[in-house]
PDB file of C-alpha atoms in Angstrom:
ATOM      1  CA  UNK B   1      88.838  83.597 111.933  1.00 64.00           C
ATOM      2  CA  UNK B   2      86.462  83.950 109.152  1.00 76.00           C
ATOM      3  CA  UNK B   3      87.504  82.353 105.799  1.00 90.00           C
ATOM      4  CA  UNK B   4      87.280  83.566 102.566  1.00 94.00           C
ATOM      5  CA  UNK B   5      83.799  84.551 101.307  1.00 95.00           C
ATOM      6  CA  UNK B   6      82.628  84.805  98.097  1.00 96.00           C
ATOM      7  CA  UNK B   7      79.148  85.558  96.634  1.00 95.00           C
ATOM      8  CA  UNK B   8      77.077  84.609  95.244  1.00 97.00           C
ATOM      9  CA  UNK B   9      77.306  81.268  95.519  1.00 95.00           C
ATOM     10  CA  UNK B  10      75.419  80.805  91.979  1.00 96.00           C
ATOM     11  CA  UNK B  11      74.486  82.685  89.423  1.00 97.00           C
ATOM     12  CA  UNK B  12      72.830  82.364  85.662  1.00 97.00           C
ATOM     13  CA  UNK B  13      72.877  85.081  83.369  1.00 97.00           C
ATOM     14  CA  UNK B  14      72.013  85.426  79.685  1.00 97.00           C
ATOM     15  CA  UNK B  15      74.361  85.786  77.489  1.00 97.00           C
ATOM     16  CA  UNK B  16      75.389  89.474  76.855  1.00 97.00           C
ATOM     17  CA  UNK B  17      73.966  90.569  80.775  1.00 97.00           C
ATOM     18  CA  UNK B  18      76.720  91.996  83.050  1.00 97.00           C
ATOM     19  CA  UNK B  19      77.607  89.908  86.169  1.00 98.00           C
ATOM     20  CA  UNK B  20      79.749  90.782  89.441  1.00 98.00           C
ATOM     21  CA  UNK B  21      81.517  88.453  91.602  1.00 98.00           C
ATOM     22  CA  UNK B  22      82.569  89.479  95.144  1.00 97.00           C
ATOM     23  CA  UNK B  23      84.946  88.209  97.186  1.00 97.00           C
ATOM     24  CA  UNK B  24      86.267  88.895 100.448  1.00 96.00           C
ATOM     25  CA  UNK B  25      89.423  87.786 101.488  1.00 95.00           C
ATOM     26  CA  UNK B  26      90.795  87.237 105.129  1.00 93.00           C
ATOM     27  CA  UNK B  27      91.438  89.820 107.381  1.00 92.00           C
ATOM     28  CA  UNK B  28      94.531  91.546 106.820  1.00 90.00           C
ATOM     29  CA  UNK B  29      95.560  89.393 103.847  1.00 92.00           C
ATOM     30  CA  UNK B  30      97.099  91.584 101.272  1.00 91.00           C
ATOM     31  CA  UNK B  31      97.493  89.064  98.388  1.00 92.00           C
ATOM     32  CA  UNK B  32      94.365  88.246  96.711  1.00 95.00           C
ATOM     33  CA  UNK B  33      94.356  85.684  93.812  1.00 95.00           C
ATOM     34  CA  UNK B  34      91.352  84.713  91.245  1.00 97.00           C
ATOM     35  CA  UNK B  35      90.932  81.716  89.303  1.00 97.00           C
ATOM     36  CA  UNK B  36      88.590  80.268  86.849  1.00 97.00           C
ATOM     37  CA  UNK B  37      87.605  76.163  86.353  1.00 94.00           C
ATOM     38  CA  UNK B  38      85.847  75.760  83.156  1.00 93.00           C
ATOM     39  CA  UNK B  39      83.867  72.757  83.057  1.00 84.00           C
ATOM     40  CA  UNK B  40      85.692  70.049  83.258  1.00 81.00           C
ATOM     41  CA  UNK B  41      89.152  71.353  82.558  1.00 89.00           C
ATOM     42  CA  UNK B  42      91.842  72.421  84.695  1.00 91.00           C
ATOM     43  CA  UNK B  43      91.741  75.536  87.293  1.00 94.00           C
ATOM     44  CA  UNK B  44      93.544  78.447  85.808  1.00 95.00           C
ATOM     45  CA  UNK B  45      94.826  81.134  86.968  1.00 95.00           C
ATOM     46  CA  UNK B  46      92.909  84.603  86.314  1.00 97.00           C
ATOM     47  CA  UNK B  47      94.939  87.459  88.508  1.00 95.00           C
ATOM     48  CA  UNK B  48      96.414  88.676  91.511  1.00 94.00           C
ATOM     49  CA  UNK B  49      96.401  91.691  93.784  1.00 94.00           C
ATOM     50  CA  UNK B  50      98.447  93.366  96.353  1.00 92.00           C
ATOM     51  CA  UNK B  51      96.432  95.417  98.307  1.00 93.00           C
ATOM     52  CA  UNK B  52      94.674  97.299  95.471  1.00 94.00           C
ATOM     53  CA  UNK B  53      97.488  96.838  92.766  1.00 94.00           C
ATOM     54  CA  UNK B  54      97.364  94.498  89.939  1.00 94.00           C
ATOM     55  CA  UNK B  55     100.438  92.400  90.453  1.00 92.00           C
ATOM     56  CA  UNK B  56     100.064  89.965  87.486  1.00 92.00           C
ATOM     57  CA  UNK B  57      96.882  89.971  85.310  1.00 94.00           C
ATOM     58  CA  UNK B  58      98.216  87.822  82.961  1.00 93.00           C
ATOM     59  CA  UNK B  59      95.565  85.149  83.259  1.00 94.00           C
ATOM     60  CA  UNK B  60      92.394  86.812  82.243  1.00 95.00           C
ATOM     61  CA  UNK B  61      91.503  85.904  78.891  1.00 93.00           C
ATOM     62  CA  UNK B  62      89.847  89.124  77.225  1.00 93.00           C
ATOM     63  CA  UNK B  63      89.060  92.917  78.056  1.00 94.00           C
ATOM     64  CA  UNK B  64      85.247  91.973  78.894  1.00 96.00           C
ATOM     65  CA  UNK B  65      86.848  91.005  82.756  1.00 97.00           C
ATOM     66  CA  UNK B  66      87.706  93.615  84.791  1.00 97.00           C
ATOM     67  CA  UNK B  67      88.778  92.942  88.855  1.00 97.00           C
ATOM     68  CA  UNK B  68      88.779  95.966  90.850  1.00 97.00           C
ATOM     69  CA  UNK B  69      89.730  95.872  94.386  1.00 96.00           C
ATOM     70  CA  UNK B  70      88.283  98.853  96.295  1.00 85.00           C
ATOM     71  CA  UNK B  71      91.135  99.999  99.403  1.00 87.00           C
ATOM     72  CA  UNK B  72      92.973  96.300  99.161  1.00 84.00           C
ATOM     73  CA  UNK B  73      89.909  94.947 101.343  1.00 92.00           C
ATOM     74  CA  UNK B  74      87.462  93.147  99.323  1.00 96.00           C
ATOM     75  CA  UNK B  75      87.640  92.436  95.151  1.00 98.00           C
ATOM     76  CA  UNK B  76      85.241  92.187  92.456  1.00 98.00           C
ATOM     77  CA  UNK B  77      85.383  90.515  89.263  1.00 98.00           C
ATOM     78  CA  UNK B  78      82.640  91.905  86.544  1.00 98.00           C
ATOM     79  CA  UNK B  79      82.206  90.153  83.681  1.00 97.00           C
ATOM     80  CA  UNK B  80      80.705  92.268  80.568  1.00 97.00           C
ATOM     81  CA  UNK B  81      78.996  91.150  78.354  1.00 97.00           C
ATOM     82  CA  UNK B  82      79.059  87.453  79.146  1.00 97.00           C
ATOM     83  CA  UNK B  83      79.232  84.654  76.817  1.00 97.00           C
ATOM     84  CA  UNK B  84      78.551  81.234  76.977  1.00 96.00           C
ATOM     85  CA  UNK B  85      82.115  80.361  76.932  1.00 95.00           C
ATOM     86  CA  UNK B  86      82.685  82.186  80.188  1.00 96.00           C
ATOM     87  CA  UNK B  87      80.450  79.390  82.387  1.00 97.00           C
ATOM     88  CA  UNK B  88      82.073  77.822  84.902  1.00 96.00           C
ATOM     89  CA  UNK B  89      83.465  78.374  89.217  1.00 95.00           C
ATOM     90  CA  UNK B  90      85.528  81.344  89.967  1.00 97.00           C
ATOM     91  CA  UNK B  91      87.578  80.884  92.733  1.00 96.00           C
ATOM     92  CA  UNK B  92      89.207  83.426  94.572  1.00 96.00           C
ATOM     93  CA  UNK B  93      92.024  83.007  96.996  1.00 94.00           C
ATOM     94  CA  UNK B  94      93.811  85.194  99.772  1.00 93.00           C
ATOM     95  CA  UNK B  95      97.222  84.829 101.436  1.00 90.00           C
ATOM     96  CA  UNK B  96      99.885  87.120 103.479  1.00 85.00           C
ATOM     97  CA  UNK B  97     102.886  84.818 102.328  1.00 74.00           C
ATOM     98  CA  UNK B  98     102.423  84.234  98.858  1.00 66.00           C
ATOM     99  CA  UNK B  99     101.561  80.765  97.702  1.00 62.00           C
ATOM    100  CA  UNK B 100     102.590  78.893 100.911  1.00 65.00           C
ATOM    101  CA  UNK B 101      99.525  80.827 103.086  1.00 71.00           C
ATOM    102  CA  UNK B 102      96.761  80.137 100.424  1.00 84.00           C
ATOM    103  CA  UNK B 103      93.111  80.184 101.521  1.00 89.00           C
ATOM    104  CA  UNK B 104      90.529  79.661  99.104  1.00 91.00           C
ATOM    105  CA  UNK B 105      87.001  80.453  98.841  1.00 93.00           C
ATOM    106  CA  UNK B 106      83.975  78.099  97.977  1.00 92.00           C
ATOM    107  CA  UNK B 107      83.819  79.633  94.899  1.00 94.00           C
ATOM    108  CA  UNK B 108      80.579  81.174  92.472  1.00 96.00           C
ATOM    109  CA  UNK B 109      79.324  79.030  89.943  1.00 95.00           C
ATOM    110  CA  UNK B 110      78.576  80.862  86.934  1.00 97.00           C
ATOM    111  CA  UNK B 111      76.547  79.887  83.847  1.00 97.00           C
ATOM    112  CA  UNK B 112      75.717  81.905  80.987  1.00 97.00           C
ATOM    113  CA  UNK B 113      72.466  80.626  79.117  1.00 97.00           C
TER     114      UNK B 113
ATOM    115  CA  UNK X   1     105.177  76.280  80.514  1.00 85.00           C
ATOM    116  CA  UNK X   2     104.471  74.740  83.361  1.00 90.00           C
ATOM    117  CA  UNK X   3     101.841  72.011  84.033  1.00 93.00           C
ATOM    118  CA  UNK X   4     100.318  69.523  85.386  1.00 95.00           C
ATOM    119  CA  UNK X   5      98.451  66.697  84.267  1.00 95.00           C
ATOM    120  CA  UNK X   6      96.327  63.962  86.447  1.00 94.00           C
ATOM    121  CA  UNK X   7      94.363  61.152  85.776  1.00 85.00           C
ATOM    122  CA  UNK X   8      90.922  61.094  84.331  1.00 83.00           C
ATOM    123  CA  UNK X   9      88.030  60.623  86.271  1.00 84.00           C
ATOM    124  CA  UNK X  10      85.562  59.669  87.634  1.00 94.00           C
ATOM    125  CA  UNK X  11      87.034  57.228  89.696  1.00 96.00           C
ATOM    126  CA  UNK X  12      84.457  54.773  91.565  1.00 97.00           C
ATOM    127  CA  UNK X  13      85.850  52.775  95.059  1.00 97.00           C
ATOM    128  CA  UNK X  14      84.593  50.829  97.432  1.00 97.00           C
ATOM    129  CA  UNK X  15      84.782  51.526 100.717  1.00 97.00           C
ATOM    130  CA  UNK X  16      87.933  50.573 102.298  1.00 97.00           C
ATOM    131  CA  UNK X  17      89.651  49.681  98.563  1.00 97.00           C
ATOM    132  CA  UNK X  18      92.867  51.520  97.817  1.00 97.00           C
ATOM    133  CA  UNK X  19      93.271  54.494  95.791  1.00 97.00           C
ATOM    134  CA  UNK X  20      95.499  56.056  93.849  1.00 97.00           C
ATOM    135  CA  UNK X  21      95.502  58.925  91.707  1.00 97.00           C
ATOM    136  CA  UNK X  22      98.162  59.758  89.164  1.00 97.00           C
ATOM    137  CA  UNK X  23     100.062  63.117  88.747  1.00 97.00           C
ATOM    138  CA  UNK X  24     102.561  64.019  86.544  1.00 97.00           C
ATOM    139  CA  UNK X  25     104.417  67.488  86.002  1.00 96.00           C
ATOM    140  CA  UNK X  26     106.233  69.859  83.609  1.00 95.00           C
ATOM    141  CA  UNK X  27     108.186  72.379  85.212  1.00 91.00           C
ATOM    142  CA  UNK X  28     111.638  74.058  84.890  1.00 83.00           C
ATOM    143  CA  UNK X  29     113.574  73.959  88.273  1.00 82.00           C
ATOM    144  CA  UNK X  30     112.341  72.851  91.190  1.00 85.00           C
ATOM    145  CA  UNK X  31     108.752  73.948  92.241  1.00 91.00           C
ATOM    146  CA  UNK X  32     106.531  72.894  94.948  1.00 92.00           C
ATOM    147  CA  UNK X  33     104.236  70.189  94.499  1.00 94.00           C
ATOM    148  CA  UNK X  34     100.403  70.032  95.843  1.00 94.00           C
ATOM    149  CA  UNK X  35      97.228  68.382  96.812  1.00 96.00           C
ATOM    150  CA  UNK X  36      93.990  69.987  96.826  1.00 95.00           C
ATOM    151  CA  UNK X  37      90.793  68.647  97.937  1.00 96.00           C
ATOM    152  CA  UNK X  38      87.157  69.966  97.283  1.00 94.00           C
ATOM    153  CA  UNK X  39      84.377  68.451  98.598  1.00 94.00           C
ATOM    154  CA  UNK X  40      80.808  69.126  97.836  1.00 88.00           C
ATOM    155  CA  UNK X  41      79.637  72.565  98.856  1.00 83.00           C
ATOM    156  CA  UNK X  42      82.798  73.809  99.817  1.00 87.00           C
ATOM    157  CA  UNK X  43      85.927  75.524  98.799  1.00 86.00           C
ATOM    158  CA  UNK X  44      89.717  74.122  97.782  1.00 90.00           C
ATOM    159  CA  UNK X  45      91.448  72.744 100.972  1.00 92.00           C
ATOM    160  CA  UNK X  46      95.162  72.186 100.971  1.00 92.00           C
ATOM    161  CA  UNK X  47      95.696  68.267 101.366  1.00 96.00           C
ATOM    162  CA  UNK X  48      99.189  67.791 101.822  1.00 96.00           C
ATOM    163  CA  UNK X  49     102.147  69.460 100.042  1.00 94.00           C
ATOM    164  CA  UNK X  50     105.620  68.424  99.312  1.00 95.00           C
ATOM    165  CA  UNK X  51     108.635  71.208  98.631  1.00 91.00           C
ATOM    166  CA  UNK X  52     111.495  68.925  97.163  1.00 91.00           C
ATOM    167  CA  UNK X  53     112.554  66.138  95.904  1.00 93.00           C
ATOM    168  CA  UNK X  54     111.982  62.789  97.336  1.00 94.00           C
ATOM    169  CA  UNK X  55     109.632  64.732 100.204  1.00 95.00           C
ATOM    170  CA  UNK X  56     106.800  62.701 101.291  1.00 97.00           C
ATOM    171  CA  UNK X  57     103.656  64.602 102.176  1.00 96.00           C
ATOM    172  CA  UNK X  58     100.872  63.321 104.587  1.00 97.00           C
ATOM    173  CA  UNK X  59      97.588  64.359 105.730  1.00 96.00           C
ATOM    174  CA  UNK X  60      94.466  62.269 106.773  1.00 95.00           C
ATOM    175  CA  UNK X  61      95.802  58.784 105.667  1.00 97.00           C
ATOM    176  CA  UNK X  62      97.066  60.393 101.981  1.00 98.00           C
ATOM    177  CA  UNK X  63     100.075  60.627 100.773  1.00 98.00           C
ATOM    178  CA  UNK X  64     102.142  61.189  97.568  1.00 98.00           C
ATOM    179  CA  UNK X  65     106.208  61.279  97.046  1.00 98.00           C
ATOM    180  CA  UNK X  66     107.681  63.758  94.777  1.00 97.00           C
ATOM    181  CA  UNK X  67     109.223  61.972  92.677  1.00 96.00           C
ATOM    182  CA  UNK X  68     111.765  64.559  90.630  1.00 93.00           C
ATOM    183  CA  UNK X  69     113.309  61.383  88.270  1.00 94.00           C
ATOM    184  CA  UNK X  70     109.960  60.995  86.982  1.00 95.00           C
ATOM    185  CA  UNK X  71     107.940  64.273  87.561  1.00 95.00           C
ATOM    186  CA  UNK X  72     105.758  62.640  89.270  1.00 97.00           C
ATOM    187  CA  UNK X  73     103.197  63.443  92.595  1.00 97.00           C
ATOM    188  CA  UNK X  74     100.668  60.812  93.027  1.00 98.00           C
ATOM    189  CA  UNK X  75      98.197  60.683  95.746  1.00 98.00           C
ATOM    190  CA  UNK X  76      97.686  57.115  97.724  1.00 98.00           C
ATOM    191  CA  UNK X  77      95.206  56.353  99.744  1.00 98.00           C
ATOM    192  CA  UNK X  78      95.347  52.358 101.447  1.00 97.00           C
ATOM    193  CA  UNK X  79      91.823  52.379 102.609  1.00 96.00           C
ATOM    194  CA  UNK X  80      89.298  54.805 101.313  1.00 97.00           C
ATOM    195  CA  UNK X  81      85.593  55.913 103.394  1.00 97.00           C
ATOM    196  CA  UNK X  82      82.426  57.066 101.995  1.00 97.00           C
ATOM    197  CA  UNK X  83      83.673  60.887 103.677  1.00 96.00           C
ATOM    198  CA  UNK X  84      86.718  60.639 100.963  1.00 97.00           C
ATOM    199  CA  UNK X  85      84.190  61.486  98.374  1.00 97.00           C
ATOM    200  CA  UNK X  86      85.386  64.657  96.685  1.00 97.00           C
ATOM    201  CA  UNK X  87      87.224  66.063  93.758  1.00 95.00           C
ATOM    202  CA  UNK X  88      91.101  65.806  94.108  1.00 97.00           C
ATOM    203  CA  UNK X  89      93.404  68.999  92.482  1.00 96.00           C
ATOM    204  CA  UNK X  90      96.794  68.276  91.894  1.00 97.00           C
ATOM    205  CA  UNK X  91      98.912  71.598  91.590  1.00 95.00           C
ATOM    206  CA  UNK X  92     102.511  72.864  91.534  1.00 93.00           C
ATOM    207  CA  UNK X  93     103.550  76.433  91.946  1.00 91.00           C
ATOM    208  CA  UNK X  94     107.243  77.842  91.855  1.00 84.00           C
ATOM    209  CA  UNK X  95     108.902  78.592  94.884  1.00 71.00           C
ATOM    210  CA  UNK X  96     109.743  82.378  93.471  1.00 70.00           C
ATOM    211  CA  UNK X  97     106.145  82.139  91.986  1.00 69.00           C
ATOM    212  CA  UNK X  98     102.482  83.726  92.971  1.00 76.00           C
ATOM    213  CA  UNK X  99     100.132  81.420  91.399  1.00 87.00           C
ATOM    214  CA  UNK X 100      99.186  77.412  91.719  1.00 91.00           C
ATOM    215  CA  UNK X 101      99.365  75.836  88.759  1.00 93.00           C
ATOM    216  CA  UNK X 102      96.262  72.948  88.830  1.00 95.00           C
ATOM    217  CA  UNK X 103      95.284  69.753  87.249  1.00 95.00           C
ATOM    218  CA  UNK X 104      92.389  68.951  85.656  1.00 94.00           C
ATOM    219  CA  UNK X 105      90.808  67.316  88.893  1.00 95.00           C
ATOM    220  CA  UNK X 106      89.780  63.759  89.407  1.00 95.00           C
ATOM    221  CA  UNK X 107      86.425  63.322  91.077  1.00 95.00           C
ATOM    222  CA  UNK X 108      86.485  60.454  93.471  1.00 97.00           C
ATOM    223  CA  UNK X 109      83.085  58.644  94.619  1.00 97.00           C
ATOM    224  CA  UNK X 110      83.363  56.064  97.610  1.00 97.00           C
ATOM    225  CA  UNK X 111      80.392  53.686  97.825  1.00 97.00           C
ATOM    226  CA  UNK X 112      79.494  52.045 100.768  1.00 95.00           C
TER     227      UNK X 112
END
């Protein structure tokens, strides 16, 4: 079974650029999760879908995020325009039972210059 | 709100030394306590977990004991190898809940 993918693996932006981040959850997994590790500081929670609803969004910090996820199958997370403060690994996550069935991906380091 | 809060890092072993990595956490009722694992290059692997009180999880010569008296979670380890190397994630989420809350992380080098 393949795992959670995300991509890309890396990116580096400039500050004010736009930047996508794709992941693709498990087959057949209908909850998808994102999170966000600053440097250094703990992993936070971002947002969660099920199937292509937005079951709790309360994690993302600002209306220059937006996650979309296109027919409950895969998600994207743009970020627009990017600041330095936004640097760091996205994670994303998928599950069928909630938080007992998590799978995460490797995550995509970002880093805004 | 809930959280959790681990030791600082980075911690530096020797091979075969024990380890141990503190957790404590803040949560109203009782949630469900976690280990994560992420070694270089790859994503967050579920260590071991640990759904109430007094539970002992286990997993690859780790454990940790939840520990509801003092809120505590923390990973042991009697005899660490080179392939322990990683950054440890200590997380709780509620058992009604969707979401992990996580630690800070404590990066763990093993020298030979």
């Amino acid at each position: 079974e393949a795992g959670v993918t995300q991509f890309p693996s890396h990116s580096v932006i400039e500050k004010g650029q736009t930047v996508t981040l794709r992941c693709d959850p498990i087959s057949g997994h209908d909850n998808l999760y994102w999170y966000r590790r600053v440097m250094g500081k703990e992993i936070k929670f971002l947002l969660h879908f099920v199937k292509e609803s937005k079951q709790d969004e309360s994690g993302m910090p600002n209306n220059r995020f937006l996650a979309e996820r296109t027919g409950g199958t895969y998600s994207t997370l743009k970020v627009q325009p990017a600041e330095l403060e936004d640097s760091g690994v996205y994670f994303c996550a998928s599950s069928q039972v909630r938080v007992t069935g998590y799978t995460f991906g490797s995550g995509t380091r970002l880093t805004v210059v | 709100g809930d959280s959790v809060t681990q030791m600082e890092g980075p911690v530096t072993l020797s091979e075969e030394a024990f380890l141990t990595i503190n957790c404590t956490y803040t949560a109203t009722g009782y949630p469900s306590l976690f280990w994560y694992v992420q070694y270089p290059g790859e994503g967050l692997q579920l260590l071991l977990k640990a759904t109430k009180a007094d539970d002992k999880g286990s997993n690859k010569g780790f454990e940790a004991t939840y520990r509801k008296e003092t809120t505590s979670f923390h990973l042991e380890k009697g005899s660490v190898q080179v392939s322990d190397s990683a950054v440890y994630f200590c997380a709780l989420s509620r058992n009604t809940g969707n979401q992990f809350y996580f630690g800070t992380g404590t990066s763990l080098t093993v020298i030979p």
